[in-house]
Tab-separated table of C-alpha atoms in Angstrom:
chain	number	residue	atom	x	y	z
A	1	MET	CA	-41.853	104.645	303.544
A	2	MET	CA	-42.920	102.714	300.456
A	3	ASP	CA	-40.591	100.144	298.926
A	4	LYS	CA	-39.551	100.996	295.397
A	5	LYS	CA	-40.815	98.452	292.909
A	6	ILE	CA	-38.075	96.751	290.922
A	7	THR	CA	-38.926	96.891	287.242
A	8	GLY	CA	-37.879	94.617	284.442
A	9	ALA	CA	-35.584	97.357	283.136
A	10	ASP	CA	-33.827	97.531	286.530
A	11	LYS	CA	-33.277	93.792	286.492
A	12	PHE	CA	-31.911	93.954	282.961
A	13	VAL	CA	-29.413	96.713	283.803
A	14	VAL	CA	-28.241	94.946	286.965
A	15	GLY	CA	-27.978	91.650	285.114
A	16	ALA	CA	-26.022	93.214	282.266
A	17	CYS	CA	-23.605	94.887	284.690
A	18	LEU	CA	-23.074	91.667	286.649
A	19	THR	CA	-22.544	89.728	283.428
A	20	PHE	CA	-19.957	92.242	282.249
A	21	ILE	CA	-18.120	92.163	285.601
A	22	ILE	CA	-18.078	88.364	285.715
A	23	ALA	CA	-16.983	88.106	282.071
A	24	THR	CA	-14.171	90.602	282.685
A	25	PHE	CA	-13.035	88.684	285.778
A	26	VAL	CA	-13.076	85.327	283.991
A	27	THR	CA	-11.222	86.760	280.983
A	28	ALA	CA	-8.579	88.313	283.231
A	29	VAL	CA	-8.050	84.968	285.009
A	30	VAL	CA	-7.761	83.122	281.672
A	31	VAL	CA	-5.292	85.694	280.312
A	32	MET	CA	-3.206	85.615	283.512
A	33	PHE	CA	-3.113	81.809	283.607
A	34	THR	CA	-2.251	81.633	279.912
A	35	GLN	CA	0.702	83.994	280.198
A	36	LEU	CA	2.144	82.850	283.532
A	37	ILE	CA	1.739	79.106	282.949
A	38	ILE	CA	1.167	78.254	279.291
A	39	VAL	CA	3.453	80.910	277.762
A	40	ASP	CA	6.082	81.693	280.417
A	41	LYS	CA	6.481	78.177	281.872
A	42	LEU	CA	5.506	75.812	279.052
A	43	HIS	CA	6.626	78.114	276.185
A	44	VAL	CA	3.548	77.279	274.136
A	45	ASN	CA	2.722	79.495	271.158
A	46	ASN	CA	-0.309	78.342	269.182
A	47	GLY	CA	-3.459	79.708	267.593
A	48	PHE	CA	-5.145	80.278	270.954
A	49	THR	CA	-2.260	82.248	272.472
A	50	LYS	CA	-1.882	84.290	269.276
A	51	PHE	CA	-5.575	85.206	269.432
A	52	LEU	CA	-5.441	86.047	273.133
A	53	PHE	CA	-2.322	88.208	272.901
A	54	ALA	CA	-2.819	89.563	269.401
A	55	GLY	CA	-0.692	92.697	269.025
A	56	ASN	CA	1.034	92.327	272.410
A	57	ASP	CA	4.707	91.519	272.864
A	58	ILE	CA	4.186	88.628	275.281
A	59	LEU	CA	4.952	86.029	272.599
A	60	ASN	CA	8.119	87.709	271.345
A	61	ASN	CA	10.507	85.431	273.213
A	62	VAL	CA	8.545	82.217	272.742
A	63	ASP	CA	9.785	79.595	270.294
A	64	ASN	CA	7.621	80.056	267.224
A	65	GLY	CA	7.630	76.854	265.248
A	66	GLY	CA	11.355	76.427	265.700
A	67	ALA	CA	12.242	79.973	264.623
A	68	GLU	CA	14.295	81.885	267.177
A	69	SER	CA	13.412	85.385	268.317
A	70	ALA	CA	15.482	88.246	266.923
A	71	TYR	CA	17.160	88.493	270.312
A	72	THR	CA	16.732	87.007	273.757
A	73	LYS	CA	16.689	89.012	276.949
A	74	LYS	CA	19.270	87.824	279.459
A	75	ILE	CA	19.083	88.384	283.197
A	76	ILE	CA	22.437	89.700	284.390
A	77	ASN	CA	23.559	90.243	287.964
A	78	TRP	CA	25.196	93.590	287.402
A	79	GLU	CA	26.133	93.982	291.071
A	80	GLU	CA	28.106	90.745	290.849
A	81	GLN	CA	30.002	91.983	287.786
A	82	TYR	CA	30.496	95.507	289.134
A	83	PRO	CA	30.395	95.169	292.940
A	84	PHE	CA	29.983	98.035	295.348
A	85	GLU	CA	33.009	98.760	297.520
A	86	ASN	CA	33.087	100.760	300.735
A	87	VAL	CA	29.633	102.136	300.051
A	88	GLU	CA	28.124	103.993	302.958
A	89	GLU	CA	24.422	103.202	302.744
A	90	LYS	CA	22.253	106.266	302.752
A	91	ALA	CA	20.044	106.707	305.788
A	92	ALA	CA	16.608	105.380	304.999
A	93	LYS	CA	13.362	105.916	306.824
A	94	ARG	CA	12.256	102.915	308.836
A	95	SER	CA	9.200	101.554	307.091
A	96	THR	CA	6.052	101.564	309.127
A	97	VAL	CA	3.548	98.721	308.976
A	98	ILE	CA	1.297	100.918	306.832
A	99	GLU	CA	4.133	101.741	304.421
A	100	GLU	CA	5.036	98.048	304.093
A	101	TYR	CA	1.379	97.234	303.466
A	102	ASP	CA	1.141	99.974	300.817
A	103	GLU	CA	4.262	98.597	299.136
A	104	LEU	CA	2.752	95.092	299.075
A	105	VAL	CA	-0.477	96.436	297.587
A	106	LYS	CA	1.484	98.281	294.876
A	107	LYS	CA	3.379	95.111	293.954
A	108	ILE	CA	0.124	93.157	293.647
A	109	GLU	CA	-1.464	95.947	291.591
A	110	ASN	CA	1.543	96.094	289.266
A	111	LYS	CA	1.360	92.331	288.765
A	112	ILE	CA	-2.379	92.183	288.112
A	113	SER	CA	-3.109	95.475	286.337
A	114	PRO	CA	-1.796	94.432	282.870
A	115	PHE	CA	-4.211	91.495	282.842
A	116	VAL	CA	-7.232	93.715	283.429
A	117	SER	CA	-6.030	96.450	281.083
A	118	LYS	CA	-3.772	96.165	278.047
A	119	TYR	CA	-3.827	92.332	277.866
A	120	LEU	CA	-7.604	92.127	278.195
A	121	VAL	CA	-9.291	91.136	274.948
A	122	GLY	CA	-10.870	94.224	273.377
A	123	TYR	CA	-9.231	96.617	275.841
A	124	ASP	CA	-7.802	99.033	273.265
A	125	LYS	CA	-11.107	99.377	271.434
A	126	ALA	CA	-12.995	99.919	274.704
A	127	VAL	CA	-10.607	102.695	275.737
A	128	GLU	CA	-10.916	104.288	272.287
A	129	LEU	CA	-14.695	104.344	272.595
A	130	ALA	CA	-14.485	105.874	276.075
A	131	HIS	CA	-12.156	108.654	274.933
A	132	GLY	CA	-14.297	109.150	271.835
A	133	TYR	CA	-17.274	109.792	274.083
A	134	ASP	CA	-15.169	112.268	276.091
A	135	GLY	CA	-14.452	114.062	272.820
A	136	ILE	CA	-18.134	114.230	271.923
A	137	ILE	CA	-18.955	115.933	275.222
A	138	ASP	CA	-15.803	118.105	274.912
A	139	TRP	CA	-14.183	116.636	278.038
A	140	ASN	CA	-10.479	117.457	278.320
A	141	PHE	CA	-8.069	114.652	279.231
A	142	VAL	CA	-7.164	116.046	282.665
A	143	SER	CA	-7.338	119.289	284.533
A	144	PHE	CA	-4.390	121.563	283.780
A	145	SER	CA	-3.528	121.327	287.489
A	146	GLU	CA	-3.439	117.515	287.538
A	147	TYR	CA	-0.009	115.902	287.460
A	148	ASN	CA	0.999	112.747	285.564
A	149	GLY	CA	-2.118	112.931	283.376
A	150	ILE	CA	-2.205	113.957	279.713
A	151	SER	CA	-3.022	117.488	278.602
A	152	GLU	CA	-3.318	118.846	275.095
A	153	LEU	CA	-1.328	121.990	274.387
A	154	PRO	CA	-2.855	124.677	272.140
A	155	ASP	CA	-1.011	123.373	269.037
A	156	GLY	CA	-2.215	119.804	269.547
A	157	TYR	CA	0.948	118.483	271.198
A	158	LEU	CA	0.324	116.209	274.173
A	159	ALA	CA	2.176	116.793	277.434
A	160	GLU	CA	2.437	115.561	281.005
A	161	PHE	CA	2.984	118.248	283.611
A	162	LYS	CA	5.455	117.841	286.467
A	163	GLU	CA	5.038	119.163	289.976
A	164	GLU	CA	7.662	121.064	291.991
A	165	ARG	CA	10.084	118.511	293.367
A	166	GLU	CA	12.705	118.289	296.082
A	167	ILE	CA	16.135	118.737	294.478
A	168	ASP	CA	18.699	118.971	297.315
A	169	GLU	CA	19.400	115.230	297.433
A	170	TRP	CA	19.893	115.193	293.666
A	171	ILE	CA	22.349	118.088	293.824
A	172	ASP	CA	24.372	116.371	296.560
A	173	SER	CA	24.495	113.141	294.574
A	174	LEU	CA	25.601	114.859	291.355
A	175	VAL	CA	28.301	116.910	293.070
A	176	SER	CA	29.625	113.859	294.958
A	177	PHE	CA	29.755	111.892	291.710
A	178	LYS	CA	31.610	114.707	289.963
A	179	ASP	CA	34.152	114.731	292.793
A	180	TYR	CA	34.664	110.968	292.480
A	181	VAL	CA	35.059	111.080	288.690
A	182	GLU	CA	37.568	113.915	288.835
A	183	SER	CA	39.485	112.113	291.596
A	184	GLN	CA	40.101	109.393	289.001
A	185	GLY	CA	41.645	111.918	286.612
A	186	ILE	CA	38.553	111.875	284.369
A	187	ASP	CA	36.624	114.869	283.035
A	188	PHE	CA	32.963	115.321	283.988
A	189	LEU	CA	30.050	117.073	282.281
A	190	TYR	CA	26.352	117.361	283.092
A	191	VAL	CA	24.159	117.928	280.015
A	192	GLN	CA	20.623	119.212	280.501
A	193	ALA	CA	18.274	117.963	277.803
A	194	PRO	CA	14.995	119.820	277.240
A	195	GLY	CA	11.471	118.549	277.772
A	196	LYS	CA	8.434	119.118	275.613
A	197	VAL	CA	7.245	122.046	277.767
A	198	SER	CA	9.583	125.013	277.366
A	199	ASP	CA	9.919	128.003	279.656
A	200	HIS	CA	10.657	130.048	276.513
A	201	ASP	CA	7.794	128.920	274.260
A	202	ASP	CA	5.168	127.821	276.815
A	203	THR	CA	5.215	130.843	279.093
A	204	ASP	CA	1.578	130.415	280.144
A	205	ILE	CA	2.297	126.847	281.340
A	206	SER	CA	5.913	126.666	282.522
A	207	GLY	CA	6.187	127.829	286.112
A	208	TYR	CA	2.416	127.892	286.526
A	209	VAL	CA	1.193	124.333	286.020
A	210	ASP	CA	4.378	122.591	284.873
A	211	PHE	CA	7.565	122.872	286.934
A	212	SER	CA	9.922	120.546	285.052
A	213	ASN	CA	12.110	123.427	283.882
A	214	GLN	CA	12.146	125.016	287.317
A	215	ASN	CA	13.251	121.700	288.840
A	216	ALA	CA	16.075	121.559	286.282
A	217	ASP	CA	17.028	125.192	286.943
A	218	ASN	CA	17.297	124.466	290.659
A	219	LEU	CA	19.430	121.403	290.002
A	220	ILE	CA	21.748	123.331	287.700
A	221	ALA	CA	22.114	126.199	290.175
A	222	GLY	CA	23.132	123.792	292.931
A	223	ALA	CA	25.409	121.840	290.598
A	224	LEU	CA	27.234	124.969	289.452
A	225	GLU	CA	27.693	126.013	293.058
A	226	GLY	CA	29.226	122.586	293.693
A	227	GLY	CA	31.693	122.981	290.839
A	228	VAL	CA	29.916	120.841	288.220
A	229	GLU	CA	30.451	121.768	284.568
A	230	VAL	CA	26.989	122.147	282.994
A	231	TYR	CA	25.955	122.348	279.354
A	232	ASP	CA	22.292	123.317	278.959
A	233	LEU	CA	20.850	122.301	275.593
A	234	ARG	CA	17.740	124.375	276.301
A	235	ASP	CA	19.858	127.476	275.774
A	236	GLU	CA	21.047	126.121	272.430
A	237	VAL	CA	17.446	125.618	271.306
A	238	VAL	CA	16.689	129.269	272.037
A	239	LYS	CA	19.893	130.476	270.351
A	240	ALA	CA	19.041	128.493	267.225
A	241	GLY	CA	15.555	130.019	267.093
A	242	ILE	CA	13.928	126.594	267.139
A	243	HIS	CA	10.422	126.239	268.504
A	244	ASN	CA	10.804	123.645	271.236
A	245	HIS	CA	7.815	121.556	270.164
A	246	ASP	CA	9.400	121.001	266.737
A	247	LEU	CA	12.071	118.893	268.434
A	248	PHE	CA	9.524	116.429	269.826
A	249	TYR	CA	6.942	113.922	268.698
A	250	ARG	CA	3.425	115.243	269.116
A	251	THR	CA	2.112	112.114	270.877
A	252	ASP	CA	5.233	111.100	272.817
A	253	HIS	CA	7.399	112.584	275.551
A	254	HIS	CA	10.636	111.827	273.662
A	255	TRP	CA	12.478	114.137	271.357
A	256	LYS	CA	12.780	113.078	267.732
A	257	ILE	CA	15.570	110.798	266.550
A	258	SER	CA	16.819	113.675	264.388
A	259	THR	CA	16.900	115.841	267.521
A	260	GLY	CA	19.175	113.262	269.134
A	261	LEU	CA	21.546	113.724	266.195
A	262	TRP	CA	21.503	117.488	266.735
A	263	GLY	CA	22.052	117.029	270.478
A	264	ALA	CA	25.033	114.716	269.937
A	265	GLN	CA	26.621	117.244	267.581
A	266	LYS	CA	26.190	120.092	270.077
A	267	VAL	CA	27.674	118.004	272.927
A	268	LEU	CA	30.725	117.061	270.845
A	269	GLU	CA	31.213	120.680	269.767
A	270	TYR	CA	31.225	121.586	273.455
A	271	CYS	CA	33.746	118.816	274.189
A	272	ASN	CA	35.975	120.019	271.354
A	273	GLU	CA	35.976	123.511	272.810
A	274	ASN	CA	36.283	122.672	276.497
A	275	TYR	CA	37.877	119.228	276.868
A	276	GLY	CA	40.433	119.000	274.070
A	277	PHE	CA	38.417	116.661	271.854
A	278	ASN	CA	39.082	116.617	268.118
A	279	ALA	CA	35.753	115.228	266.902
A	280	ASP	CA	34.824	115.863	263.271
A	281	THR	CA	31.354	117.170	264.089
A	282	SER	CA	30.638	117.909	260.427
A	283	LEU	CA	29.980	114.172	260.121
A	284	LEU	CA	26.811	114.861	262.117
A	285	ASP	CA	25.486	117.605	259.852
A	286	SER	CA	21.911	116.728	258.966
A	287	ASP	CA	22.781	116.963	255.243
A	288	ASN	CA	25.083	113.977	255.734
A	289	PHE	CA	22.149	111.773	256.754
A	290	GLU	CA	19.246	110.316	254.885
A	291	GLU	CA	15.887	109.599	256.486
A	292	VAL	CA	13.748	106.528	256.023
A	293	LEU	CA	10.259	107.780	256.794
A	294	TYR	CA	7.502	105.703	258.354
A	295	PRO	CA	4.433	107.917	257.850
A	296	ALA	CA	1.707	107.893	260.517
A	297	TRP	CA	3.518	104.950	262.098
A	298	PHE	CA	4.055	106.035	265.721
A	299	LEU	CA	1.539	106.532	268.508
A	300	GLY	CA	3.681	107.646	271.437
A	301	SER	CA	3.250	106.886	275.120
A	302	GLN	CA	1.019	109.932	275.600
A	303	GLY	CA	-1.000	109.153	272.486
A	304	LYS	CA	-1.545	105.571	273.665
A	305	LYS	CA	-3.111	106.904	276.860
A	306	VAL	CA	-5.640	109.128	275.086
A	307	THR	CA	-6.077	106.713	272.117
A	308	LEU	CA	-6.665	107.372	268.429
A	309	SER	CA	-10.119	108.697	269.213
A	310	ARG	CA	-8.499	111.899	270.501
A	311	THR	CA	-5.259	112.225	268.514
A	312	THR	CA	-3.520	111.072	265.337
A	313	PRO	CA	-0.226	109.184	264.908
A	314	ASP	CA	3.175	110.762	264.363
A	315	ASP	CA	5.487	110.146	261.461
A	316	ILE	CA	8.802	108.680	262.563
A	317	ALA	CA	12.040	108.549	260.601
A	318	LEU	CA	15.148	106.449	261.124
A	319	ILE	CA	18.328	108.231	260.084
A	320	TYR	CA	21.375	106.757	258.329
A	321	PRO	CA	24.722	108.380	257.443
A	322	ARG	CA	25.431	108.765	253.730
A	323	TYR	CA	29.033	107.605	254.247
A	324	GLU	CA	30.560	104.269	255.232
A	325	THR	CA	30.729	103.302	258.900
A	326	LYS	CA	31.843	100.256	260.839
A	327	PHE	CA	31.260	99.450	264.499
A	328	HIS	CA	31.692	96.685	267.027
A	329	TYR	CA	28.438	96.676	268.998
A	330	VAL	CA	27.875	94.875	272.308
A	331	VAL	CA	24.557	94.803	274.197
A	332	PRO	CA	25.011	92.240	276.988
A	333	ALA	CA	21.378	92.077	278.166
A	334	ILE	CA	20.220	90.780	274.768
A	335	GLU	CA	23.392	88.783	274.110
A	336	MET	CA	24.291	90.892	271.091
A	337	ASP	CA	27.923	91.025	270.001
A	338	ALA	CA	28.100	92.072	266.374
A	339	THR	CA	30.022	94.082	263.818
A	340	GLY	CA	28.343	96.192	261.170
A	341	ASP	CA	27.484	99.631	259.846
A	342	TYR	CA	25.207	102.253	261.437
A	343	SER	CA	22.111	100.153	260.796
A	344	ILE	CA	23.285	97.756	263.492
A	345	PHE	CA	21.989	100.229	266.094
A	346	TYR	CA	18.354	99.732	265.073
A	347	ASP	CA	15.942	97.051	266.210
A	348	MET	CA	13.954	96.825	262.992
A	349	ASP	CA	11.311	94.616	264.608
A	350	LYS	CA	10.029	97.817	266.225
A	351	VAL	CA	9.058	99.309	262.866
A	352	LYS	CA	8.282	96.142	260.928
A	353	GLU	CA	4.525	96.460	261.441
A	354	LYS	CA	2.263	99.412	262.115
A	355	ASP	CA	0.837	98.589	265.552
A	356	TYR	CA	-0.152	101.731	267.384
A	357	TYR	CA	-0.913	100.309	270.811
A	358	ASN	CA	1.603	97.493	271.142
A	359	GLN	CA	4.738	98.669	269.373
A	360	ASP	CA	7.217	101.412	270.207
A	361	PRO	CA	9.006	102.581	267.037
A	362	TYR	CA	11.165	104.982	269.086
A	363	GLY	CA	12.419	101.841	270.832
A	364	ALA	CA	14.139	100.871	267.577
A	365	CYS	CA	16.998	103.096	268.729
A	366	ASN	CA	19.563	100.857	270.406
A	367	TYR	CA	17.035	98.165	271.315
A	368	THR	CA	14.901	100.290	273.651
A	369	ASN	CA	16.301	100.749	277.176
A	370	GLN	CA	19.467	98.750	277.800
A	371	PRO	CA	21.442	98.649	281.062
A	372	VAL	CA	24.778	98.609	279.223
A	373	ILE	CA	25.801	99.302	275.623
A	374	GLN	CA	29.414	99.283	274.420
A	375	ILE	CA	30.342	100.640	270.976
A	376	ASP	CA	33.765	100.652	269.325
A	377	ASN	CA	34.198	102.681	266.144
A	378	LEU	CA	36.418	100.646	263.814
A	379	SER	CA	37.119	103.628	261.547
A	380	ASP	CA	39.822	106.289	261.914
A	381	VAL	CA	38.175	108.797	264.278
A	382	ASP	CA	38.986	110.889	267.354
A	383	ASP	CA	40.577	108.558	269.897
A	384	LYS	CA	38.393	109.402	272.906
A	385	LYS	CA	36.327	107.206	275.223
A	386	ILE	CA	33.003	108.544	276.494
A	387	LEU	CA	30.863	107.077	279.230
A	388	ILE	CA	27.368	108.557	278.938
A	389	ILE	CA	24.776	107.990	281.656
A	390	HIS	CA	21.231	108.686	280.502
A	391	GLU	CA	17.589	107.627	280.335
A	392	SER	CA	15.586	106.958	277.174
A	393	PHE	CA	16.305	110.403	275.665
A	394	GLY	CA	19.888	109.233	275.237
A	395	ASN	CA	18.959	106.173	273.182
A	396	CYS	CA	19.096	108.194	269.961
A	397	VAL	CA	22.169	110.189	271.052
A	398	ILE	CA	24.730	107.458	271.671
A	399	SER	CA	24.766	106.234	268.044
A	400	PRO	CA	25.719	109.649	266.573
A	401	LEU	CA	28.317	110.063	269.318
A	402	ALA	CA	29.842	106.758	268.225
A	403	ILE	CA	30.327	108.098	264.677
A	404	CYS	CA	32.852	110.649	265.916
A	405	GLU	CA	34.582	108.933	268.840
A	406	LYS	CA	36.534	105.716	269.260
A	407	ARG	CA	34.541	104.249	272.162
A	408	ILE	CA	31.120	104.902	273.677
A	409	ASP	CA	29.900	103.232	276.855
A	410	SER	CA	26.262	103.767	277.778
A	411	LEU	CA	24.611	103.161	281.151
A	412	ASP	CA	20.904	103.428	281.954
A	413	LEU	CA	20.755	103.429	285.749
A	414	ARG	CA	17.097	102.413	285.789
A	415	TYR	CA	18.308	98.968	284.706
A	416	PHE	CA	22.009	98.879	285.535
A	417	THR	CA	22.105	97.890	289.204
A	418	GLY	CA	25.845	97.472	289.611
A	419	SER	CA	28.339	100.023	290.865
A	420	VAL	CA	28.907	102.941	288.508
A	421	GLU	CA	32.194	103.635	290.244
A	422	ALA	CA	33.345	100.052	289.604
A	423	TYR	CA	32.334	100.373	285.936
A	424	ILE	CA	34.371	103.568	285.627
A	425	LYS	CA	37.429	101.953	287.222
A	426	GLU	CA	37.236	99.074	284.762
A	427	THR	CA	36.545	101.017	281.555
A	428	LYS	CA	38.600	104.170	282.263
A	429	PRO	CA	36.773	106.704	280.060
A	430	ASP	CA	38.231	110.084	279.132
A	431	ILE	CA	35.018	111.818	280.142
A	432	VAL	CA	31.820	110.939	281.982
A	433	ILE	CA	28.719	112.684	280.645
A	434	VAL	CA	25.458	112.620	282.581
A	435	MET	CA	22.475	113.670	280.458
A	436	TYR	CA	18.846	113.791	281.571
A	437	ASN	CA	15.730	115.538	280.319
A	438	VAL	CA	14.004	118.023	282.609
A	439	GLY	CA	11.080	115.694	283.348
A	440	ALA	CA	13.340	113.069	284.912
A	441	ILE	CA	14.609	115.316	287.682
A	442	GLY	CA	13.657	115.485	291.333
A	443	GLY	CA	11.912	113.589	294.093
A	444	GLU	CA	13.126	111.187	296.734
A	445	ILE	CA	15.993	108.894	295.720
A	446	ASP	CA	15.454	105.221	296.507
A	447	TRP	CA	18.978	104.287	297.534
A	448	ALA	CA	18.110	100.678	298.358
A	449	SER	CA	17.065	99.602	294.851
A	450	HIS	CA	20.085	101.006	292.956
A	451	LYS	CA	17.623	101.907	290.198
A	452	ASN	CA	17.378	105.663	290.589
A	453	VAL	CA	18.816	107.698	287.744
A	454	PHE	CA	20.845	109.774	290.204
A	455	ASP	CA	22.283	106.909	292.251
A	456	PHE	CA	25.855	107.121	290.953
A	457	ARG	CA	27.571	104.977	293.589
């Protein structure tokens, strides 16, 4: 067998590849060292760090020439403030050596991956070029049967499909929580928010390659059997003759801020009819709000993954009531305790600059994802107290709710790690509302972390 002769071209290609790999490695090390030591420990913010992290949010909480950040994140021991009492720990599988090793690998990957991806100099442009090439050769983002990837629907909307998931544990948790809440003399309601894929409008996808609605249907069926009161907003969308996609951003998984207003109005109408509320829901009529439009300002989480080479940005609008409002607004995790009108609910830093890859304009709503938010309406409104438990879909719902009711407490269980039961005992709401979108439902509950959206203990 004859040895293949190595040509000059071969050497060049190998050399170029090695140079690229070494340069990437060195850059990743420099970026990691700069953030973990120079920025996080020494709190240095100079020309070099601004160049290295241009467009990223790493420098947001660093002293910038003596000027303070708009707000500072505070680490709070929620379990200490709201301790668990008489909690029977759920039976957990004993971790095998392999499982413990896999968990360690995941932690290391999660720590390192940002430094070799979004924080790497030139990363966004490189990803754009790669997706642009995919577009040239007509390569779709993922197979329609692949989960957690991005697919483009026929009308250009981006979506992530969900697999069939185990629901029984979720049903048991919801029913048990309902029983606890009602044992405290408090009303309980589960609200089902829609997802971007609809079983009414996307009949060739829902139930075939995406099972988010089927997971929700199974949850609702079990919840109803367990005596849970359920209000399904998907039915309201169909009744209103709204095409489901119109409620959502094209490049993001969230519904629009204006949809959150509509959802809040529908929930309060339901509470008026079924729980003796006296909310003036006409305050939430869309005609009573003005929109401040930020055109082509928002590249959502799905759009960020496929880049601007394969999609275009969304418009996003912040909404404001046309009438006077006054609230007392407390967000403990960012040390905010303020009084003001409806505009107090917006983090305007999120829309200050058009930055497609490193800003989240939807996160302007109630300062992105907060463990706890407490709102008192200082006007003369319906004297009811609502505790709403939700994920990010609820961020644009709680503000409209606060227009009509005296007190709104908001918990995001992905970040609130204290006892929900203890919080309820302390705050004594009139009703507890749990609201999740269909994509958030199902799978194994991690009872140890207290960070699962259905861990209501």
